Coordinates of C-alpha atoms and ligand atoms in Angstrom, one line a residue:
X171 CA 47.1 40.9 -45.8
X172 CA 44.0 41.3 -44.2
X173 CA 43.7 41.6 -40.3
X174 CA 42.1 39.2 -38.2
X175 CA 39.6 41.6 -37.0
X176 CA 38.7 42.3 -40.8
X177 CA 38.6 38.8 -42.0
X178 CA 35.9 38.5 -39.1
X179 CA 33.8 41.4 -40.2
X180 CA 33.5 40.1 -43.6
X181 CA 31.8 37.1 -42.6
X182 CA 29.6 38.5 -40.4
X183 CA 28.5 41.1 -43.6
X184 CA 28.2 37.9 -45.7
X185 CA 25.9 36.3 -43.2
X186 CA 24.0 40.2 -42.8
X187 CA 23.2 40.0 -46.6
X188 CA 22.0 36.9 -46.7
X189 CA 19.3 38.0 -43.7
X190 CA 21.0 35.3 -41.7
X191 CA 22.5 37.4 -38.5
X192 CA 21.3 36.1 -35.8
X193 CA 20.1 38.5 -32.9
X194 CA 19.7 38.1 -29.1
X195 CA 16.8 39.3 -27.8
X196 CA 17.1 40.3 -24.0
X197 CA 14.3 39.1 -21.6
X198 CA 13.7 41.6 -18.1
X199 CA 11.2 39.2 -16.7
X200 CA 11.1 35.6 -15.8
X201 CA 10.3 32.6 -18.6
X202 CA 6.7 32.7 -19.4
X203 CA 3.8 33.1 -21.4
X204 CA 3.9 37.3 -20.8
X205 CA 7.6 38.5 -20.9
X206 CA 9.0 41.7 -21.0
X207 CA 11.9 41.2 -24.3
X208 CA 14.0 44.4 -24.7
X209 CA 11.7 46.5 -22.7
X210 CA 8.1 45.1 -24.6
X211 CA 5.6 43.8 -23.2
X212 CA 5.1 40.5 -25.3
X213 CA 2.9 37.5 -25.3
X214 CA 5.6 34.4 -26.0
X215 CA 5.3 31.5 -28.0
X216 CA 8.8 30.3 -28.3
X217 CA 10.0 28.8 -25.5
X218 CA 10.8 25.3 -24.8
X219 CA 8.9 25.3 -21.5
X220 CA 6.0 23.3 -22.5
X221 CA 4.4 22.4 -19.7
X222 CA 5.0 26.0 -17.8
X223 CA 7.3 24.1 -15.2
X224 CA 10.1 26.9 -15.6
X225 CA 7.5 29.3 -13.2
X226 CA 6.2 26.3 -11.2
X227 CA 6.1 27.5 -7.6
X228 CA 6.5 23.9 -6.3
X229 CA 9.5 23.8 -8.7
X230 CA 10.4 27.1 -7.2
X231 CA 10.4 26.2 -3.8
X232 CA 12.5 22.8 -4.2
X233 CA 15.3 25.1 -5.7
X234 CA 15.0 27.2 -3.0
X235 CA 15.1 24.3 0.2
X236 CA 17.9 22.7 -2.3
X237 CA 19.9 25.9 -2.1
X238 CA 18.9 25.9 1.8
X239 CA 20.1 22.5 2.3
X240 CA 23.3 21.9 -0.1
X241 CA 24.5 25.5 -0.8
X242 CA 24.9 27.3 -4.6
X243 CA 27.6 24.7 -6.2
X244 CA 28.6 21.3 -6.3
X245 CA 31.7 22.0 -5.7
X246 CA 33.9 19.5 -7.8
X247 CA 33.3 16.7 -10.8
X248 CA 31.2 13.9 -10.2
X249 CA 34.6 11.3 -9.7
X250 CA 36.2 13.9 -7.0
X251 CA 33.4 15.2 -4.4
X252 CA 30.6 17.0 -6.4
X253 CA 28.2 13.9 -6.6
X254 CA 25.8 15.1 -4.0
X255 CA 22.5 13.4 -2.5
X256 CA 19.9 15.1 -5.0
X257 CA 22.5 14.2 -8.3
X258 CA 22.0 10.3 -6.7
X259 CA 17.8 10.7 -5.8
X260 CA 17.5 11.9 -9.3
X261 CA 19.5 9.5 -11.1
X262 CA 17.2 6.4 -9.1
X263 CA 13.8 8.3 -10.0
X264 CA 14.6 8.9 -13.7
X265 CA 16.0 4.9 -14.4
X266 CA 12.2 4.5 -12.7
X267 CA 10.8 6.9 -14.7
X268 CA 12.3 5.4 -17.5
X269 CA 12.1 1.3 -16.7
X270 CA 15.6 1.4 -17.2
X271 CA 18.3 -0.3 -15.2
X272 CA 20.1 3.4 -14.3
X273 CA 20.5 6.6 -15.5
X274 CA 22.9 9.4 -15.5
X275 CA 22.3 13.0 -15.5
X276 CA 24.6 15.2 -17.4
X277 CA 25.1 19.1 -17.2
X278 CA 23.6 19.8 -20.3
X279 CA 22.5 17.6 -23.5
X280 CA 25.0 18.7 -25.8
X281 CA 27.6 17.6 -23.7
X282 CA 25.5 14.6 -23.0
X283 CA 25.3 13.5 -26.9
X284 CA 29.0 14.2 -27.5
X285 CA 29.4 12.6 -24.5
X286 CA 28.0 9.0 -25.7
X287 CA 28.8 9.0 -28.9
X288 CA 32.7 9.6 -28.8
X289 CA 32.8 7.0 -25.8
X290 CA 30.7 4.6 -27.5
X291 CA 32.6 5.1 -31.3
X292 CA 36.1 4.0 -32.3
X293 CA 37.3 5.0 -36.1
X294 CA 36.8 1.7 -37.2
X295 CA 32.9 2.1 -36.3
X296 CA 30.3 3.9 -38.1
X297 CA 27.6 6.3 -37.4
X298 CA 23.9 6.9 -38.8
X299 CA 22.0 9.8 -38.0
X300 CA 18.9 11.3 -39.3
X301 CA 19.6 14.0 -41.7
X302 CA 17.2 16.5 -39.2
X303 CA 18.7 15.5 -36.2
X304 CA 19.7 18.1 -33.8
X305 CA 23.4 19.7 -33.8
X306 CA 24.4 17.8 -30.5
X307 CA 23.9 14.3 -32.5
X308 CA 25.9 15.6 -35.3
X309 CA 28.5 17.1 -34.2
X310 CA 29.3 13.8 -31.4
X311 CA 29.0 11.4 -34.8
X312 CA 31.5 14.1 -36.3
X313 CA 33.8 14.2 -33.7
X314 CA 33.8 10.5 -32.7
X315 CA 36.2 9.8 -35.8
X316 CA 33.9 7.0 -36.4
X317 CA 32.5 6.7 -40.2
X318 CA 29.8 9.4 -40.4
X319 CA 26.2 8.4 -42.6
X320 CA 23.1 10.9 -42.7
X321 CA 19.8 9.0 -43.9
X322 CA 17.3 11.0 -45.4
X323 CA 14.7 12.3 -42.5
X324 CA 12.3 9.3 -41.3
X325 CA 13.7 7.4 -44.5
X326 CA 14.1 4.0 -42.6
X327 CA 14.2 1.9 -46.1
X328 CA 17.1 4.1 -47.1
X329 CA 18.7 3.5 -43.4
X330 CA 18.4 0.1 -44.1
X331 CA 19.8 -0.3 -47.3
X332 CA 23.1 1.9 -45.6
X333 CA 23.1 -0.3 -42.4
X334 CA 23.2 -3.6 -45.1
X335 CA 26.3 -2.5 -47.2
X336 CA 28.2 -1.2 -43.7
X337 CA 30.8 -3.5 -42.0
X338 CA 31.7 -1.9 -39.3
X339 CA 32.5 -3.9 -36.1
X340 CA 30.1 -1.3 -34.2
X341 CA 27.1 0.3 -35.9
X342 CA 25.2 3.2 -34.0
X343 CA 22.1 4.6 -35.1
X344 CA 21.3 8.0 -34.0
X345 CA 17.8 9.9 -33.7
X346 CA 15.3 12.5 -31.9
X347 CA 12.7 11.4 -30.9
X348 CA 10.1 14.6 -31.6
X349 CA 12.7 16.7 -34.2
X350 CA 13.1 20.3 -32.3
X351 CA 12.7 22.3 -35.7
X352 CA 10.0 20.1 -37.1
X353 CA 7.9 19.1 -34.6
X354 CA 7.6 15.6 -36.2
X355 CA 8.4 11.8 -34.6
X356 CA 10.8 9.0 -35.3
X357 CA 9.1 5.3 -35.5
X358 CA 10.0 4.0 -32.4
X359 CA 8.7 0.8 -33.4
X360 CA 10.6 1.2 -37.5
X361 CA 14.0 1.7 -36.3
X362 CA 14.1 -1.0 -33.7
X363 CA 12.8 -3.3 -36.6
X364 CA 16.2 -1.8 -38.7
X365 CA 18.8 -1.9 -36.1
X366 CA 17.8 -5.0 -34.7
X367 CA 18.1 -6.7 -38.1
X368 CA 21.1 -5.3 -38.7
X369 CA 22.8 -5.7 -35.6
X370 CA 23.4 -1.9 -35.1
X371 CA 22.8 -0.1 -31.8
X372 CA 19.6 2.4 -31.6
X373 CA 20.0 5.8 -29.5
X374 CA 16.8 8.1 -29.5
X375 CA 17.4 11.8 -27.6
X376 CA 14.0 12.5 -26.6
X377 CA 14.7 16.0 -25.7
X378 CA 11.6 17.1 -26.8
X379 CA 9.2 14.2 -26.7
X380 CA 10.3 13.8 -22.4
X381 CA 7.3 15.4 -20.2
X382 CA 5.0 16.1 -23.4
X383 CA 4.5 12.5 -25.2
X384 CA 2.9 9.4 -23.3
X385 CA 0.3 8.9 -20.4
X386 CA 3.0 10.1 -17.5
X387 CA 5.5 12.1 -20.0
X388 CA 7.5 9.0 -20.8
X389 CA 8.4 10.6 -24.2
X390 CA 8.1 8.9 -27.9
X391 CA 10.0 5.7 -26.3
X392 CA 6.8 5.7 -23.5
X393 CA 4.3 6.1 -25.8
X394 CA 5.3 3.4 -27.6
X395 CA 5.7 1.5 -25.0
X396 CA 2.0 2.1 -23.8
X397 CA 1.0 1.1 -27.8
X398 CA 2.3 -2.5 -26.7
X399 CA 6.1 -1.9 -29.0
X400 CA 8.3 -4.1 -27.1
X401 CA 11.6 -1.9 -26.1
X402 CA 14.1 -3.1 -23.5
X403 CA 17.9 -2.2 -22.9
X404 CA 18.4 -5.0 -25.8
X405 CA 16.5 -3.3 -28.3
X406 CA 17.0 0.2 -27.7
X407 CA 20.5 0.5 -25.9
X408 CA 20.5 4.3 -25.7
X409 CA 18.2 6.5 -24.2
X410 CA 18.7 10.5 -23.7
X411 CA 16.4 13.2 -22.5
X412 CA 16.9 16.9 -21.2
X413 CA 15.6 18.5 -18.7
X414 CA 15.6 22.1 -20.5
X415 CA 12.5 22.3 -22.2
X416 CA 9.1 20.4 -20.5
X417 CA 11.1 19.8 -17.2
X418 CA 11.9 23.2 -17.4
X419 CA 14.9 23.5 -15.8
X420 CA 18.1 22.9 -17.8
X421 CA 20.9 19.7 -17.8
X422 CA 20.2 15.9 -19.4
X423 CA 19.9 12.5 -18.6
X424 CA 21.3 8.9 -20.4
X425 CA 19.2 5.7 -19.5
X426 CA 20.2 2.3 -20.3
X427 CA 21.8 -0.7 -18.6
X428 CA 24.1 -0.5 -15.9
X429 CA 26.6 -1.4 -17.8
X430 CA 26.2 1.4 -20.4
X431 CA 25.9 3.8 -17.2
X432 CA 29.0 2.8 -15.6
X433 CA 30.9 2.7 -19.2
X434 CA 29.9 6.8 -19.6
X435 CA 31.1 7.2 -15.8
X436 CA 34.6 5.5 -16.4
X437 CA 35.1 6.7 -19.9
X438 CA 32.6 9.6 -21.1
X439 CA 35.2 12.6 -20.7
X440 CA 32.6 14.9 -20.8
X441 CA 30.9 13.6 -18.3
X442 CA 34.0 13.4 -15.7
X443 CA 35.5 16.3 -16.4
X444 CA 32.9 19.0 -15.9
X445 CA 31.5 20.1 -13.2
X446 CA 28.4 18.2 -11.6
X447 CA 25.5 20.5 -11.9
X448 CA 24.6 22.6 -8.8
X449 CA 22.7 20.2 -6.2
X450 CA 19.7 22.5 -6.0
X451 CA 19.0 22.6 -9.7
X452 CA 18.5 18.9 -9.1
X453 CA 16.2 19.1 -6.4
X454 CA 14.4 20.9 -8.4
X455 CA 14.3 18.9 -11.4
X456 CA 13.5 16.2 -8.8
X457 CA 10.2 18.1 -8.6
X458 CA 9.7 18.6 -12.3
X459 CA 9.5 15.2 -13.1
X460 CA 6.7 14.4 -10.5
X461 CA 5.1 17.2 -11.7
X462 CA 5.6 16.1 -15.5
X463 CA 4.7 12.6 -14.3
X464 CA 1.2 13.4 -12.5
X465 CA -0.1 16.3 -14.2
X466 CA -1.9 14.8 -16.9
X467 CA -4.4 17.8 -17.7
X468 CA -1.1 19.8 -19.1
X469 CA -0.5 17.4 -22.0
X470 CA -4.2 17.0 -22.8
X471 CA -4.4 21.2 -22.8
X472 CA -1.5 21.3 -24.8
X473 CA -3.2 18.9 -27.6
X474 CA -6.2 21.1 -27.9
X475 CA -4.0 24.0 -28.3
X476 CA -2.0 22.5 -31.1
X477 CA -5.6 21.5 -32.5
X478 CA -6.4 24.8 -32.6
X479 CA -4.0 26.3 -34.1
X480 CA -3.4 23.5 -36.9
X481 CA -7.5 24.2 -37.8
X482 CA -6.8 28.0 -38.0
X483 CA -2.9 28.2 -40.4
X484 CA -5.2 25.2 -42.5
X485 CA -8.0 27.9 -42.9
X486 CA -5.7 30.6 -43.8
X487 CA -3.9 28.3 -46.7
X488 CA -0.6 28.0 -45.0
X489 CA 1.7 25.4 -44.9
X490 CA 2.2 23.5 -41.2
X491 CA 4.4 20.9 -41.1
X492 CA 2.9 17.5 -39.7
X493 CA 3.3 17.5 -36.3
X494 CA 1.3 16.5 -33.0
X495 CA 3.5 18.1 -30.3
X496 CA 3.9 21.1 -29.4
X497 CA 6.3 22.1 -31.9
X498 CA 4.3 23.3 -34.9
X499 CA 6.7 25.1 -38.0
X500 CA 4.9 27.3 -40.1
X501 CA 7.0 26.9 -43.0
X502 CA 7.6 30.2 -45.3
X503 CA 10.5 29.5 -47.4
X504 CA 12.6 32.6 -47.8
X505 CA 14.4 33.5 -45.2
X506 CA 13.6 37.8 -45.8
X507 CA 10.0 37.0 -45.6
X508 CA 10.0 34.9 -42.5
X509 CA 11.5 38.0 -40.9
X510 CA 9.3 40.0 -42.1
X511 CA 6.3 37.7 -40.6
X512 CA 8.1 37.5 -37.3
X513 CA 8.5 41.1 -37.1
X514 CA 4.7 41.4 -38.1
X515 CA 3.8 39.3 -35.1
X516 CA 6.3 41.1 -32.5
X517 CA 4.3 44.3 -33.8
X518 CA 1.0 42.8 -32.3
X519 CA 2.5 42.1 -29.2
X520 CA 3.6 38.6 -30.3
X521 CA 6.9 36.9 -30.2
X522 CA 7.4 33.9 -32.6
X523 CA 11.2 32.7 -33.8
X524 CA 11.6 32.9 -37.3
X525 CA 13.8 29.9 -38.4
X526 CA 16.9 30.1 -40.7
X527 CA 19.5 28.0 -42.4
X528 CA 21.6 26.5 -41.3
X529 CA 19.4 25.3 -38.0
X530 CA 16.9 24.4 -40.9
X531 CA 17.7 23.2 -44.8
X532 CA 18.2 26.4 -47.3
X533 CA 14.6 27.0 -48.4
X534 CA 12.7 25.8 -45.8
X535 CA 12.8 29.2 -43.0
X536 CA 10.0 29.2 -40.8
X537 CA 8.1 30.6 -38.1
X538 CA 8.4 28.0 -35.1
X539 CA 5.5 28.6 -33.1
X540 CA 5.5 26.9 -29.4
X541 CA 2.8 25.8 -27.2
X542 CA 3.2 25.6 -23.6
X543 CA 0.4 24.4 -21.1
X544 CA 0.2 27.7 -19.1
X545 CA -1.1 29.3 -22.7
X546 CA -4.6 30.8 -21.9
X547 CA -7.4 30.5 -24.5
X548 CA -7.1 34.4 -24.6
X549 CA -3.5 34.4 -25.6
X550 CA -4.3 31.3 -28.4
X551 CA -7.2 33.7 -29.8
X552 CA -4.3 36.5 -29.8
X553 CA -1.9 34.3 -31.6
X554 CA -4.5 32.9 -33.9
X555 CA -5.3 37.1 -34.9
X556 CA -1.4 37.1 -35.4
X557 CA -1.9 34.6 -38.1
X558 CA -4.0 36.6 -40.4
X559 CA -1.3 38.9 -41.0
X560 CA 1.1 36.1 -41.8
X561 CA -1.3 35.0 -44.1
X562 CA -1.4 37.9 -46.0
X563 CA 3.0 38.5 -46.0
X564 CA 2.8 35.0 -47.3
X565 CA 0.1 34.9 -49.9
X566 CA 2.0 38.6 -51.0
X567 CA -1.2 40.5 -49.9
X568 CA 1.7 43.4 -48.1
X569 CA 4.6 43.9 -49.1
Ligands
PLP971 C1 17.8 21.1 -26.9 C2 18.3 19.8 -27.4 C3 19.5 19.3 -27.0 C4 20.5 20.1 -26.1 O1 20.1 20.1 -24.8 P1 20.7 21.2 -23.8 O2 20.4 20.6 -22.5 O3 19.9 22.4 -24.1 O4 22.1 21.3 -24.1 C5 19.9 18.0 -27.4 N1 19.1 17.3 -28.3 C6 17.9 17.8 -28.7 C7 17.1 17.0 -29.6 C8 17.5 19.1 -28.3 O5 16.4 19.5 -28.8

């Protein structure tokens, strides 16, 4: 019989000769445009940090008087003695932020999303997530016992047609907002027209739409909001964002009515049995989202980035996936060759993730290239140089 040790190994060769290993690259410098990544000297354009808030030195310096005023830990779970001053201030400002009743900030938004789905699903309810959405969403549908639907990406008809034949006493609809590998939106304004003729609930995690989309970085669900959709806590029971990527910092939020909130608070066992993020980090989230909510001039730089970039792949005949955020997926196709493009870039000095199954559908690997508003027009033109050589991988000009 083979030994557990060897069982292991084989997988991990199986997964090697596919050219899907995965490999951790170690940064020596802080999060930024410039890092140092295993000793390099690299210009970065896959981080999450889209607005540059991760090196803010306002940002900084709340962490710092946080740390200063309530020390390095919470201390305990939220229910016992861990739910500090700044947990409370920031809960208050993001139901604000938000136009929602009350909010409730989590450690982290995978816990958050398994969080509210198990506590929301029973097995005699069902689930209906977008085939794209992120891990977090699929795994809580999954896990909730509840009966588990994918639709087909931004396929609403489809969604409907599943919603009509379901008779489940409870009906949850699941989606991102901007999808992280895609860089592409859900229709705010489509799937409240499904769920609400349907009688299903609608929950959008806006991880990556929070701080980037809408006037003062209200997300996809502000945006629409600003277009004149009508969303309330009637329409659009569930709302979730992170504070990981634009805010960036690291732990989530849920929005909704107060009785939603104080539902998650009794029930969500992920949510009481964990320990409340450190009081500091949420001082200095606090200053994040005025930052995200005032600095308009990020999200308009970050536009004519994306615009620039978008004009260039076009020019060079490669295939971009439709997208208006910051997010933009150069799409490649085989997984060997998307290496090979990535490893082309790192060469110039450029670091870009190449995307694999199974974060992405077999066939579709891809370069995901991220903007973030502390890019410099220098770096762009650097990236945009980058380019030409994935060009020429692609359209087999090297081999
Ligand atoms: C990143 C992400 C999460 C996970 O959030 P973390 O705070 O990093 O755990 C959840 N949902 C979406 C859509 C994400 O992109």
């Amino acid at each position: 019989m083979k030994s557990f040790r060897e069982d292991l190994q084989q997988q991990l060769q199986e997964r090697k000769q596919q050219s899907l290993l995965r490999q951790r690259r170690t940064l020596f410098s802080p999060q930024g445009t410039e890092i140092i990544l295993d000793g390099n000297h690299v210009t970065s354009f896959c981080s999450n940090d889209y607005l540059g808030l991760a090196g803010h030195p306002d940002v900084l310096q709340a962490y710092h008087e946080g740390l200063d005023a309530f020390g390095a830990g919470s201390g305990a779970s939220h229910l016992v003695s861990g739910h500090m001053a700044p947990h409370h201030a920031l809960e208050q400002e993001l139901a604000e932020f938000t136009g929602r009743s009350r909010a409730l900030v989590f450690s982290s938004g995978f816990m958050a999303n398994l969080g509210v789905i198990t506590t929301l699903l029973e097995k005699s309810d069902a689930v209906f997530e977008d085939r794209l959405n992120h891990a977090s969403l699929l795994d809580g549908g999954l896990f909730s016992g509840a009966a588990f639907r994918r639709f087909p990406h931004l396929d609403y008809a489809a969604l409907d047609t599943m919603l009509g034949k379901s008779s489940a006493p409870r009906k949850l609809v699941v989606s991102d907002g901007v999808f992280s590998m895609d860089g592409d939106t859900a229709s705010i304004p489509d799937l409240i027209e499904v769920t609400s003729k349907n009688d299903a609930l609608l929950m959008i995690d806006d991880a990556h739409g929070f701080g980037v989309m809408g006037g003062e970085g209200g997300g996809l669900v502000g945006q629409a909001l600003e277009d004149g959709t009508v969303i309330n806590e009637e329409n659009l029971q569930i709302l979730v964002g992170t504070f990981g990527k634009a805010f960036g910092v690291s732990g989530a939020f849920v929005a909704g009515s107060a009785e939603l909130i104080e539902t998650l608070i009794q029930f969500c066992r992920p949510y009481i049995y964990t320990t409340a993020m450190s009081p500091a980090q949420a001082e200095a989230i606090r200053c994040s989202l005025n930052i995200v909510r005032k600095d308009r001039w990020r999200r308009e730089y970050l536009s004519q980035l994306v615009y620039r970039f978008r004009t260039h792949c076009e020019n060079l005949g490669l295939e971009v996936l439709p997208s208006e955020t910051p997010i933009q997926a150069v799409v490649i196709s085989e997984n060997e060759k998307t290496l090979q493009a990535s490893q082309a870039l790192l060469e110039k000095g450029l670091y870009v993730s190449a995307i694999r199954p199974p974060t992405v559908p077999t066939g579709t690997a891809r370069l995901r290239v991220t903007f973030s508003a502390v890019h410099t027009e220098a770096q762009l033109d650097k990236l945009l140089q980058g380019m030409n050589s994935v060009a020429a991988i692609v359209h087999g000009a090297v081999s």
